[in-house]
Coordinates of C-alpha atoms in Angstrom, one line a residue:
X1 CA -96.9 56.9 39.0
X2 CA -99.7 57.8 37.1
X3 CA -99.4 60.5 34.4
X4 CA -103.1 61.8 35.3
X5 CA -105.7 60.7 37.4
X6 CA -109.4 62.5 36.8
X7 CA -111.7 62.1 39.7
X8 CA -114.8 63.3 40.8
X9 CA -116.6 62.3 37.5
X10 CA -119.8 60.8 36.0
X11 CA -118.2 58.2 33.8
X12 CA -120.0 56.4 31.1
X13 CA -117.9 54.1 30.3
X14 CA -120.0 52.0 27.2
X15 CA -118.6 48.9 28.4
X16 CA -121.2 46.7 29.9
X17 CA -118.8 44.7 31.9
X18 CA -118.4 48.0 33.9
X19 CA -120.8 50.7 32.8
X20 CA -120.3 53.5 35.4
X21 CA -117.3 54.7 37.2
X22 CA -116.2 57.5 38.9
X23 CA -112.6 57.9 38.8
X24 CA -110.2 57.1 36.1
X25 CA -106.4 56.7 35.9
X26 CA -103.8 57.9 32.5
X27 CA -100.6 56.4 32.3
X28 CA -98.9 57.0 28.9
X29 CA -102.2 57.9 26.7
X30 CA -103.5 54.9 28.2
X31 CA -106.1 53.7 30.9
X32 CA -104.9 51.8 33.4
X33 CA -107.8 51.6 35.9
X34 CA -111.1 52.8 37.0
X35 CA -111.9 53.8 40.7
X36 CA -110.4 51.6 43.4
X37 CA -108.0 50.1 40.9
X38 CA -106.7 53.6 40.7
X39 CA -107.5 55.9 44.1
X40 CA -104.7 55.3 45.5
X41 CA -102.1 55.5 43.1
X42 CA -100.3 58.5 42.8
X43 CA -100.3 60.9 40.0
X44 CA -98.4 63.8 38.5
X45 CA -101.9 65.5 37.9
X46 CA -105.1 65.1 39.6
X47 CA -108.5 67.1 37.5
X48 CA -111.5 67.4 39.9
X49 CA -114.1 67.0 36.9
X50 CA -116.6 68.7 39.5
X51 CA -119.6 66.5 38.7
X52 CA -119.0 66.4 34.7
X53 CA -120.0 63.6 32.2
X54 CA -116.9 61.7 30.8
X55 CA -117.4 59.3 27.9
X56 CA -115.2 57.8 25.2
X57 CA -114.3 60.4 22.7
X58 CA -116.7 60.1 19.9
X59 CA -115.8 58.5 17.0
X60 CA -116.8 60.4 13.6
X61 CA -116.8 57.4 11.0
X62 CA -117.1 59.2 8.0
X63 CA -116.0 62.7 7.3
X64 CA -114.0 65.0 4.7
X65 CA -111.5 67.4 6.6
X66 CA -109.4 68.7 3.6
X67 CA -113.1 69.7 1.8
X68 CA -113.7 70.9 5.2
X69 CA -110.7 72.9 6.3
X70 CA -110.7 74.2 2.5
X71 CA -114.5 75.3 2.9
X72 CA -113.5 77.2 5.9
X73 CA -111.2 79.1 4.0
X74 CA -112.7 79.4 0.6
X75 CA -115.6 82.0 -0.1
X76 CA -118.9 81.2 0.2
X77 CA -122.5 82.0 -1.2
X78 CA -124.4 80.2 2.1
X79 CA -126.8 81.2 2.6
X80 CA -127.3 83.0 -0.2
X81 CA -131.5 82.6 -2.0
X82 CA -131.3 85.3 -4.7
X83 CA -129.3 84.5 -7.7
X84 CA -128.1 87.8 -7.5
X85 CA -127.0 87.8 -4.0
X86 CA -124.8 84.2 -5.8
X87 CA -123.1 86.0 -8.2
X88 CA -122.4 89.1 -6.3
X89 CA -119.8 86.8 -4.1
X90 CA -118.6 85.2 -7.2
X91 CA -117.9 88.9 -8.8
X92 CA -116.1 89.4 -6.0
X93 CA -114.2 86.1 -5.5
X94 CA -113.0 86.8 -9.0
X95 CA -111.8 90.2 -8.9
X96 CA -109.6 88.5 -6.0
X97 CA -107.7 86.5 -8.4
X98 CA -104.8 87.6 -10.4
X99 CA -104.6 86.8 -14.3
X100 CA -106.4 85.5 -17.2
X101 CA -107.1 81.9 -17.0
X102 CA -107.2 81.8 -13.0
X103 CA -109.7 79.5 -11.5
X104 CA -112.1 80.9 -8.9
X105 CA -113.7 78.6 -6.2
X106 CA -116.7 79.1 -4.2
X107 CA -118.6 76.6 -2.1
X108 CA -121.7 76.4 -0.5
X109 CA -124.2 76.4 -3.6
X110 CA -127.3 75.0 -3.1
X111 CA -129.6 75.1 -5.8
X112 CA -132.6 74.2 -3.6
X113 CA -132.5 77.8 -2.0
X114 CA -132.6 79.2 -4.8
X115 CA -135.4 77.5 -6.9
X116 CA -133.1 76.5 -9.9
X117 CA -129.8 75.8 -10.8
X118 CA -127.4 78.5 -11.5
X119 CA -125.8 78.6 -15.3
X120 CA -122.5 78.9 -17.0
X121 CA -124.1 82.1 -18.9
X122 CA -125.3 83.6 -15.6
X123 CA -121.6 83.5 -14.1
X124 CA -119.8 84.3 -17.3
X125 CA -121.2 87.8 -16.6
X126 CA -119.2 87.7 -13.3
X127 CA -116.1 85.8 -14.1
X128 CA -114.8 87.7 -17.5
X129 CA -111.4 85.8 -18.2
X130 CA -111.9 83.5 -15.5
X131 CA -112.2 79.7 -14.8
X132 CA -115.4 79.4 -12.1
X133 CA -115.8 76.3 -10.2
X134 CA -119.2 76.9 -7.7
X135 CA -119.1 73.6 -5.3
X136 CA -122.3 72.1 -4.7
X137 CA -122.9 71.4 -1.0
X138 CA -123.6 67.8 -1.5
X139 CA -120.3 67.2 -2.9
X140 CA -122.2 65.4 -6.1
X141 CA -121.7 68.1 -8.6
X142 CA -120.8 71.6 -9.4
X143 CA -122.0 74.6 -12.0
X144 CA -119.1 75.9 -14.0
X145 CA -119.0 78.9 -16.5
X146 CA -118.4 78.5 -19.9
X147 CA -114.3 78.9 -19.8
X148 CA -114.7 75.9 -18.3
X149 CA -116.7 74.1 -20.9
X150 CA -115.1 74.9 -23.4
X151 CA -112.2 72.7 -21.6
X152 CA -114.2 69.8 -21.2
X153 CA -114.7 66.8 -23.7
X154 CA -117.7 66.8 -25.9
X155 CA -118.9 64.0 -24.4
X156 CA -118.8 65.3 -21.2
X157 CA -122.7 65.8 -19.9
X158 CA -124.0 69.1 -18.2
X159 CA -127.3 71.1 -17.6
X160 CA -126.1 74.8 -18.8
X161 CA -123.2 74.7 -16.9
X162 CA -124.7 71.9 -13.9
X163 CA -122.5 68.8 -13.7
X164 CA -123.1 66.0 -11.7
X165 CA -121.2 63.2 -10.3
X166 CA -118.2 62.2 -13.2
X167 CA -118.7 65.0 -15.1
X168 CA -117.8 67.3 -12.2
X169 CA -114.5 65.0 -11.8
X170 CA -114.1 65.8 -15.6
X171 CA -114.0 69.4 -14.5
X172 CA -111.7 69.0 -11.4
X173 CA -109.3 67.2 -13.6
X174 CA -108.7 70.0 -15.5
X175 CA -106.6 71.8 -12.6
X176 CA -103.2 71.1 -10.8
X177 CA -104.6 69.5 -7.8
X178 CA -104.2 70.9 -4.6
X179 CA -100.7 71.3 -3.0
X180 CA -99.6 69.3 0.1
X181 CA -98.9 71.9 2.4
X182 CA -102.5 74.0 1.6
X183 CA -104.2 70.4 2.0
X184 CA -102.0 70.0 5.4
X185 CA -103.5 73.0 6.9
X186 CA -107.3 72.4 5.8
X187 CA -107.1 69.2 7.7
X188 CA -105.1 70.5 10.6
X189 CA -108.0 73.6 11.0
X190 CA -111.5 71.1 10.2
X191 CA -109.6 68.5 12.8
X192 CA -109.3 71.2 15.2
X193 CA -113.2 71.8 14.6
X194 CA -114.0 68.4 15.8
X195 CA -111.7 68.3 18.5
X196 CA -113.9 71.5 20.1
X197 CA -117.1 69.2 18.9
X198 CA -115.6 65.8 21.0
X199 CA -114.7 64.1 18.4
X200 CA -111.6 62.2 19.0
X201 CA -110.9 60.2 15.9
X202 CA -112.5 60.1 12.2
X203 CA -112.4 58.6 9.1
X204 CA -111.7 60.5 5.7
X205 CA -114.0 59.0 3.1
X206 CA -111.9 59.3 -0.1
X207 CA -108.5 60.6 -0.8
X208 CA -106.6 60.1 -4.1
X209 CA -109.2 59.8 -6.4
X210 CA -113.2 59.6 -6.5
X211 CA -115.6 62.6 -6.3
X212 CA -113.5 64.3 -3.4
X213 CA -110.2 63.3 -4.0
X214 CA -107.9 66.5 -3.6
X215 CA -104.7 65.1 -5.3
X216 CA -103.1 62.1 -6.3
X217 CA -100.6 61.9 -3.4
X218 CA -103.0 63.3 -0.7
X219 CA -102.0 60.7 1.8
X220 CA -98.5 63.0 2.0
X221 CA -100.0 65.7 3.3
X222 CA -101.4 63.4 6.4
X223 CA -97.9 62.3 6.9
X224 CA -97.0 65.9 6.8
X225 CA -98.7 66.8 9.7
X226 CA -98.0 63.8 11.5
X227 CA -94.4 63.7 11.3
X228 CA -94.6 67.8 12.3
X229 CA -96.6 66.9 14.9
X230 CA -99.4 68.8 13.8
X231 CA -102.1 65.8 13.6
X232 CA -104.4 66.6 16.7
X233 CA -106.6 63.0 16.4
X234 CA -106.4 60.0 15.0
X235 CA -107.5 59.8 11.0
X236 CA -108.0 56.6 9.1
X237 CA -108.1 57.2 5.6
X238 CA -110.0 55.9 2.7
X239 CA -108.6 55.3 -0.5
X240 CA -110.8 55.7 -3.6
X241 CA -111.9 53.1 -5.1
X242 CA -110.1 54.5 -8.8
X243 CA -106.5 53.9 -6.9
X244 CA -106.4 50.5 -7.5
X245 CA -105.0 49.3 -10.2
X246 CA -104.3 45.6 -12.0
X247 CA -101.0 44.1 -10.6
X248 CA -98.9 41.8 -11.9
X249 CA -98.9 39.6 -9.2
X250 CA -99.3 35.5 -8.6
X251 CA -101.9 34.0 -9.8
X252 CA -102.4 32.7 -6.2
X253 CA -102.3 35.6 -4.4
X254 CA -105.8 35.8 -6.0
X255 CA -105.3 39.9 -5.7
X256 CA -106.8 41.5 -9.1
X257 CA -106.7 45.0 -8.8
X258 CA -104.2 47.0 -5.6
X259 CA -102.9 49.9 -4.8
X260 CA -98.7 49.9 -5.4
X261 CA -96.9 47.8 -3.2
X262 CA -100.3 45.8 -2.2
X263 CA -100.9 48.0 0.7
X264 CA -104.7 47.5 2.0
X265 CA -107.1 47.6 5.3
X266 CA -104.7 48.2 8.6
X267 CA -101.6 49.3 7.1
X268 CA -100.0 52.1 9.7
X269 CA -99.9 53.1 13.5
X270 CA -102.5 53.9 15.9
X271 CA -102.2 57.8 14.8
X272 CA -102.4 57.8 10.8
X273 CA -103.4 54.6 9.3
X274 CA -105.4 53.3 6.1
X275 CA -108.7 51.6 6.6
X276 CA -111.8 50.7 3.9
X277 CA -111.5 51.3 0.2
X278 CA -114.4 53.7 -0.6
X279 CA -116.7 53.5 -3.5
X280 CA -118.9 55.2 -4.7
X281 CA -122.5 53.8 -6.6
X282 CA -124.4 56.2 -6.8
X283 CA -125.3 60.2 -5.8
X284 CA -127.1 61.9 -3.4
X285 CA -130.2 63.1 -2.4
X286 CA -129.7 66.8 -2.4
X287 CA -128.5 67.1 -5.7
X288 CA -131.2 64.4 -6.9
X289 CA -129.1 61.7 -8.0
X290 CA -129.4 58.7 -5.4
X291 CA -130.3 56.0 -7.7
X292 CA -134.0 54.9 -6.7
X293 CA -136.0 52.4 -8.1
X294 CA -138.8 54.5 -7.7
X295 CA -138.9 58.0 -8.9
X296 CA -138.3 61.0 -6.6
X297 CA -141.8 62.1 -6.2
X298 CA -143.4 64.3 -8.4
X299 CA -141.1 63.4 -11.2
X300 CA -139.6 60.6 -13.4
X301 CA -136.1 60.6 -12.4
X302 CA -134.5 58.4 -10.3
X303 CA -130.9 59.7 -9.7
X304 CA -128.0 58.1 -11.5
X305 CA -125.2 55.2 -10.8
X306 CA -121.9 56.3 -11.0
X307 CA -120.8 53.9 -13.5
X308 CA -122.0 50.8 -15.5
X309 CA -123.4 48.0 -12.7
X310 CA -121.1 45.6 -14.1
X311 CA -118.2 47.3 -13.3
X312 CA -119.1 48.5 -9.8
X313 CA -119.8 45.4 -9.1
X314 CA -116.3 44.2 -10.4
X315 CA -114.4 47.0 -8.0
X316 CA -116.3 45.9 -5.1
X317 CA -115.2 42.5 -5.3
X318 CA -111.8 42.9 -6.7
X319 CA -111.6 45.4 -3.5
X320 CA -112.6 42.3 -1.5
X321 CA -110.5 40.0 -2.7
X322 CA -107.5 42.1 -2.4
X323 CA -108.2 41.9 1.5
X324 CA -109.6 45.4 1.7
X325 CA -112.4 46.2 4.3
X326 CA -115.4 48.2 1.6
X327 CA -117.1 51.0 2.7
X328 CA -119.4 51.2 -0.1
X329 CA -121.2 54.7 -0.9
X330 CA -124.6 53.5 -1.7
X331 CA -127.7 56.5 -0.6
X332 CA -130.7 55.5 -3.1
X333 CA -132.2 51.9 -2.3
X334 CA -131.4 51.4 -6.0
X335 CA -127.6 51.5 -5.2
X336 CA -128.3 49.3 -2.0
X337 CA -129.4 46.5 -3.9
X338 CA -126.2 46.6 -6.0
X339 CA -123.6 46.9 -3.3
X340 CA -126.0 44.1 -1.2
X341 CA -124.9 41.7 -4.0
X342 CA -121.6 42.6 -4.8
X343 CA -120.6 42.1 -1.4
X344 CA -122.8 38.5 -1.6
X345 CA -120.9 37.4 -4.3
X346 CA -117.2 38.7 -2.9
X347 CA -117.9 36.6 -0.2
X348 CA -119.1 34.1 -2.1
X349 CA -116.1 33.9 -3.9
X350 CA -113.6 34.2 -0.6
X351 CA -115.4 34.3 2.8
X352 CA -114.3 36.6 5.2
X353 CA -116.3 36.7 8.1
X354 CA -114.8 39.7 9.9
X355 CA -114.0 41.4 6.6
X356 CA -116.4 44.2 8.4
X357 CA -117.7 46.1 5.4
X358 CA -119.8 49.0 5.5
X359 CA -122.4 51.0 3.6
X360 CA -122.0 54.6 3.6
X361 CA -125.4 56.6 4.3
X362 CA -128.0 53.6 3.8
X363 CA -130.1 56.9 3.1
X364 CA -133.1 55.1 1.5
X365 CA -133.1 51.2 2.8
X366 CA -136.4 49.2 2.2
X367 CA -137.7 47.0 5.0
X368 CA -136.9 43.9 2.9
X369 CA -133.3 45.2 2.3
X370 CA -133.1 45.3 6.1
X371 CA -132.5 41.1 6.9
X372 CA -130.0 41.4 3.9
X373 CA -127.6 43.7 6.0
X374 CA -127.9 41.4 8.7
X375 CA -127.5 38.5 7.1
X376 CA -123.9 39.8 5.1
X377 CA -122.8 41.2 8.6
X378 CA -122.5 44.8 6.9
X379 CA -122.8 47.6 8.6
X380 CA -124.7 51.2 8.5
X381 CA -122.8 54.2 8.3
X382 CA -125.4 56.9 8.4
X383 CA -125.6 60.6 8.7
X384 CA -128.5 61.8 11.2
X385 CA -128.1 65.4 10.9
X386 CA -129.1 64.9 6.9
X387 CA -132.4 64.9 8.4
X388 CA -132.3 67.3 10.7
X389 CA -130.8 69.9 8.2
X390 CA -132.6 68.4 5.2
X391 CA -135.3 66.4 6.7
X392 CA -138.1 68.5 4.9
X393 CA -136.8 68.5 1.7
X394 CA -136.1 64.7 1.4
X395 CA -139.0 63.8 2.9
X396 CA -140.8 65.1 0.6
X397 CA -139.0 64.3 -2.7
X398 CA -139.2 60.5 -1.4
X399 CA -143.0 60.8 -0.6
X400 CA -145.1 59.4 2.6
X401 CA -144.4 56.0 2.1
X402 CA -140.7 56.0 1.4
X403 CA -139.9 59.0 3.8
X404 CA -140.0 56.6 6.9
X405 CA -137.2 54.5 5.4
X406 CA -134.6 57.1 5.5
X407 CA -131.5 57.2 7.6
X408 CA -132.7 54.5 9.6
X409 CA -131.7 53.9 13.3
X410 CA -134.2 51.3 15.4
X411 CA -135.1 49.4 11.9
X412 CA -131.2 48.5 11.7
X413 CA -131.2 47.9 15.3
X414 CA -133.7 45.4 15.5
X415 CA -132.6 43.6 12.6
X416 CA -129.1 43.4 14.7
X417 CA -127.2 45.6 12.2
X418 CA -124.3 47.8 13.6
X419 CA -125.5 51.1 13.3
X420 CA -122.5 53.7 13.3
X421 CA -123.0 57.6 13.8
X422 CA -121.2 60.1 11.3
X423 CA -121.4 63.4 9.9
X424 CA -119.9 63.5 6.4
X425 CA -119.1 67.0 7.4
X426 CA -118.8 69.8 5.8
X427 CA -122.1 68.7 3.9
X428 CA -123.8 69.7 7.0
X429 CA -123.5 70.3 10.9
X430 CA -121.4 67.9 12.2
X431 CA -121.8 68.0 15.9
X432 CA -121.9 64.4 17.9
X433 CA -124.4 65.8 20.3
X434 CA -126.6 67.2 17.3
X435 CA -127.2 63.9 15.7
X436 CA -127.5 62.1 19.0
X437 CA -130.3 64.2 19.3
X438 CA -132.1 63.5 15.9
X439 CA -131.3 59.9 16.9
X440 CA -133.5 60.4 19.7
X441 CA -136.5 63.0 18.3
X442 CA -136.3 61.9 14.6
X443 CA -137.7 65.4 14.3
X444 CA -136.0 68.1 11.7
X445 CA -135.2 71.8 12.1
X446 CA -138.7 72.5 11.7
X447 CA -139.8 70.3 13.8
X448 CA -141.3 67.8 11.5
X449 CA -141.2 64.2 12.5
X450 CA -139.2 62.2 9.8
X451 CA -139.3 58.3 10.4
X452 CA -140.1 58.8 14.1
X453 CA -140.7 55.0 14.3
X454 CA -136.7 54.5 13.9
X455 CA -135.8 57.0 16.6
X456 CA -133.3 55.0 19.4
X457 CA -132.5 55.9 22.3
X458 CA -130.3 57.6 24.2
X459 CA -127.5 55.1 25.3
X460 CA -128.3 53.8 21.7
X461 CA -127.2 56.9 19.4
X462 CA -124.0 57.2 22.6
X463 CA -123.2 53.8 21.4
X464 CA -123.5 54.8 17.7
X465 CA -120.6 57.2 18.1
X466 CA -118.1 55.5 20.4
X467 CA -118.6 51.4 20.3
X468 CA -119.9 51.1 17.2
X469 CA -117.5 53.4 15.4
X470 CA -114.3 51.9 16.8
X471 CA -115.8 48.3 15.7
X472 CA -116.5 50.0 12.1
X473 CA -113.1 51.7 11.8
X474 CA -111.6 48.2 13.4
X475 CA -110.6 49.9 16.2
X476 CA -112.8 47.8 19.0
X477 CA -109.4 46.5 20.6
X478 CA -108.3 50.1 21.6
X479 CA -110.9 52.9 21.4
X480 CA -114.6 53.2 21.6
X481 CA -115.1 52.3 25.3
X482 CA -113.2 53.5 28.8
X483 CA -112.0 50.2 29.6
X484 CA -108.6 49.5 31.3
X485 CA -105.7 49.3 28.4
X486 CA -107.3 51.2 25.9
X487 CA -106.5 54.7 24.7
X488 CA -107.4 57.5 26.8
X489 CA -109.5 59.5 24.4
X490 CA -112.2 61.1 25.9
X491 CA -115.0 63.8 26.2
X492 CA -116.2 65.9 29.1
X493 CA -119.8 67.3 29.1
X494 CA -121.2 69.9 30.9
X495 CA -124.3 67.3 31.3
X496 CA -125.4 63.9 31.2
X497 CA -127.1 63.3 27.9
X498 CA -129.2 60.1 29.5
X499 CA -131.1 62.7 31.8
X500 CA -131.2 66.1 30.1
X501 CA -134.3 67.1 27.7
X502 CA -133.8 65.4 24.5
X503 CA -134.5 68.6 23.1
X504 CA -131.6 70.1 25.2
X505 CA -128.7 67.6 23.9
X506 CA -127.1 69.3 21.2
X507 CA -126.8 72.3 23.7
X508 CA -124.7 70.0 26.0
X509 CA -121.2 71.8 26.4
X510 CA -118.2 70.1 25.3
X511 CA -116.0 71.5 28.0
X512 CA -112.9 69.4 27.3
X513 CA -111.5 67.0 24.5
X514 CA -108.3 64.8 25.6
X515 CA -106.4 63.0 23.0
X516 CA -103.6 59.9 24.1
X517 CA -104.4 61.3 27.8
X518 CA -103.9 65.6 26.9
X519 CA -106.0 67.9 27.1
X520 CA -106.8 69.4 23.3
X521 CA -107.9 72.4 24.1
X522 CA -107.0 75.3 27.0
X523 CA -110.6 76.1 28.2
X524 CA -109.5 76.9 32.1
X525 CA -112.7 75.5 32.8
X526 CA -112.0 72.1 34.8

């Protein structure tokens, strides 16, 4: 007997061997069959999907739910443009806290709204006896007040109180790291946010270490919540790149640098399990430190690497040769060009032809960078709501020519690169249906075309988020697709994105989200 049986349903299935369907049979979180394979079996439910779209739950291949859930719950000066409209909710953020010394967070400061960066004198007026920490929104740096300057090593670099990059990690280093059980229920609460959004499964790009690291035994609060049950989708996590460490281990295991006990790539169940090593290169765009090889127009910068290119170079293919699948931060073309030949030379070194790597973002990618992708079998992890959110902006600190190259979808397409939808939320919106739609208009929240000679199509961006995020996350065997034997994760739609407006997509309703076969949510609408 079958545990559920949905019928009555306009089923995408994204597997060419079978692309439509209208029935679809559950037996133990898994599918079993697809119309007449399944009609006639019984079933201990039966859901009349009344005409709705069912696809693969999306896949969200790069996110951060503990920033996330913490955002959620953390005060806020979005969408704040005055810079006294900032420091009133940091006044009041740190007459909430109790003693001398205390730290106060806030997040969503965005210097860009405001015309200039904040400074360490400006919320030393606000904070008297207190530790500020004002979270950029990129995640790429912070603006501290002077308490917590006078902390920080000499040689630690700032801008009146801006830090970027390391020096922000100088700052965070400063504080006990967050406990288990508050990092348990940010992710529980931003997991529950995708969930209502489709999503169905994600990766957490960086725990333990690295820019966005929230504590040095982070992986125990995903293990929490799995073992009380509380893990509503499936969660691959990252390690940073900064866990691994030299081992003393034989000289033919040929392993340099790994986390304790040689654990890599794969290790755990279909529910909580570790996949790439992230690293980080370089910056980001909206806090202006991408590495370029060109400056950002109008200026002579051109963003920063996050280290010396020897030794990022030197992670990268230690992290390869310890058997780890890379997913390789790299946004500037600058940074491109250094991951492109890292990973060269790690496989160089020890070919691995499904070793699957990935760069994160691919935010600026020349057209000759393009064949290189192909060639190394890497694939592109990008972000589509970036531009949609901050389309204007980049577009025009990269300039006319360069603006076209960003966040590319048909360029990687045509070059045969897997392209592979994400959000990076909480940086921005991180709605499926919101970047399928950029996908598709390549058009910003103004309505200004960005790139509009990479926009895909439909059935392309669907793909981005469901085939081509299970093969990124290595999860092609059992998600990604509604084919018979794979996990019954799935998404129904109040309308076919192939046939709406393109303009209308985003404002598709998620009606339901199932999970190993359950329903996610109690909407009483099916």
């Amino acid at each position: 007997m079958l545990c559920s049986r949905l019928t009555n349903a306009n089923i995408i299935t994204m597997d060419p061997d079978r692309p439509f369907a209208r029935e679809l049979g559950i037996w133990r979180g898994r599918i079993v069959g697809l119309d007449e394979d399944v009609a006639s079996l019984p079933a201990r439910e039966v859901v009349d999907l009344q005409g709705a779209t069912l696809l693969p739950g999306f896949i969200d291949s790069h996110v951060h739910l503990a920033w996330t859930g913490l955002k959620q719950s953390t005060p806020s000066v979005a969408p704040c443009e005055r810079v006294e409209d900032v420091l009133a909710v940091v006044a009041e953020a740190a007459s909430r806290t109790s003693g001398d010394g205390a730290w106060v967070d806030v997040m969503g400061y965005d210097q860009r709204a405001l015309g200039r960066h904040l400074t360490a004198a400006e919320l030393d007026t606000v904070s008297p006896g207190r530790k500020v920490f004002l979270m950029h929104d990129s995640g790429h740096g912070c603006v501290v007040n002077s308490a917590v300057l006078r902390l920080l090593p000499a040689d630690v670099p700032h801008q009146d109180g801006f830090l970027a990059e390391g020096a922000m990690t100088a700052a965070r280093r400063l504080r006990l790291p967050y406990g288990q059980d508050e990092i348990a229920d940010a992710v529980e609460r931003a997991a529950r946010t995708c969930l209502s959004e489709g999503v169905t499964a994600v990766a957490e790009a960086g725990i333990g270490g690295g820019l966005l690291g929230h504590s040095p035994v982070e992986l125990g609060a995903y293990q929490l919540l799995r073992d009380q049950g509380r893990l509503p989708l499936r969660v691959q996590l990252m390690p940073a790149g900064d866990a691994l460490r030299p081992r003393g281990a034989h000289r033919e295991d040929g392993i340099p640098r790994a986390l304790d006990l040689g654990m890599r790539t794969g290790f755990g169940d279909d529910w909580l399990s570790l996949g790439a090593l992230k690293i980080y290169t370089d910056g980001g765009m909206m806090a202006r430190t991408a590495a370029l090889t060109a400056p950002y127009a109008g200026t002579d910068h051109t963003g920063q690497l996050q280290d010396d290119p020897d030794r990022l170079t030197r992670l990268i293919v230690d992290g390869h040769l310890a058997g780890w699948q890379l997913a390789v931060h790299a946004i500037g073309d600058r940074a491109a060009d250094l991951a492109l030949d890292a990973l060269e030379q790690a496989q160089r070194l020890r070919p691995r032809p499904d070793a699957r790597h990935r760069i994160e973002h691919a935010g600026l990618i020349r057209p000759d960078q393009l064949p290189r992708f192909a060639r190394l079998g890497v694939s592109a992890v990008v972000q589509p709501t970036f531009l949609h959110s901050f389309g204007d902006d980049y577009a025009d600190v990269m300039g006319p020519e360069r603006a076209p190259w960003m966040y590319r979808g048909r360029g990687f397409l045509d070059h045969g690169v897997t392209l592979v939808g994400s959000s990076d939320r909480p940086v921005t919106d991180g709605a499926p249906l919101r970047a399928i739609q950029f996908m598709v208009e390549r058009a910003s929240a103004s309505g200004r075309p960005v790139g509009p000679d990479e926009a895909v199509t439909v059935e392309e961006a669907l793909r981005a988020y469901t085939v081509a995020g299970a093969y990124a996350c290595r999860w092609d065997d059992s998600a990604g697709s509604l084919t018979p034997g794979k996990r019954a994760d799935l998404v129904v739609l109040g309308d076919d994105p192939r046939y709406v407006d393109p303009a209308r997509i985003s404002a598709i309703e998620v009606v339901e989200t199932f999970v190993d076969g359950d329903r996610t949510t109690d909407s009483g609408k099916l």
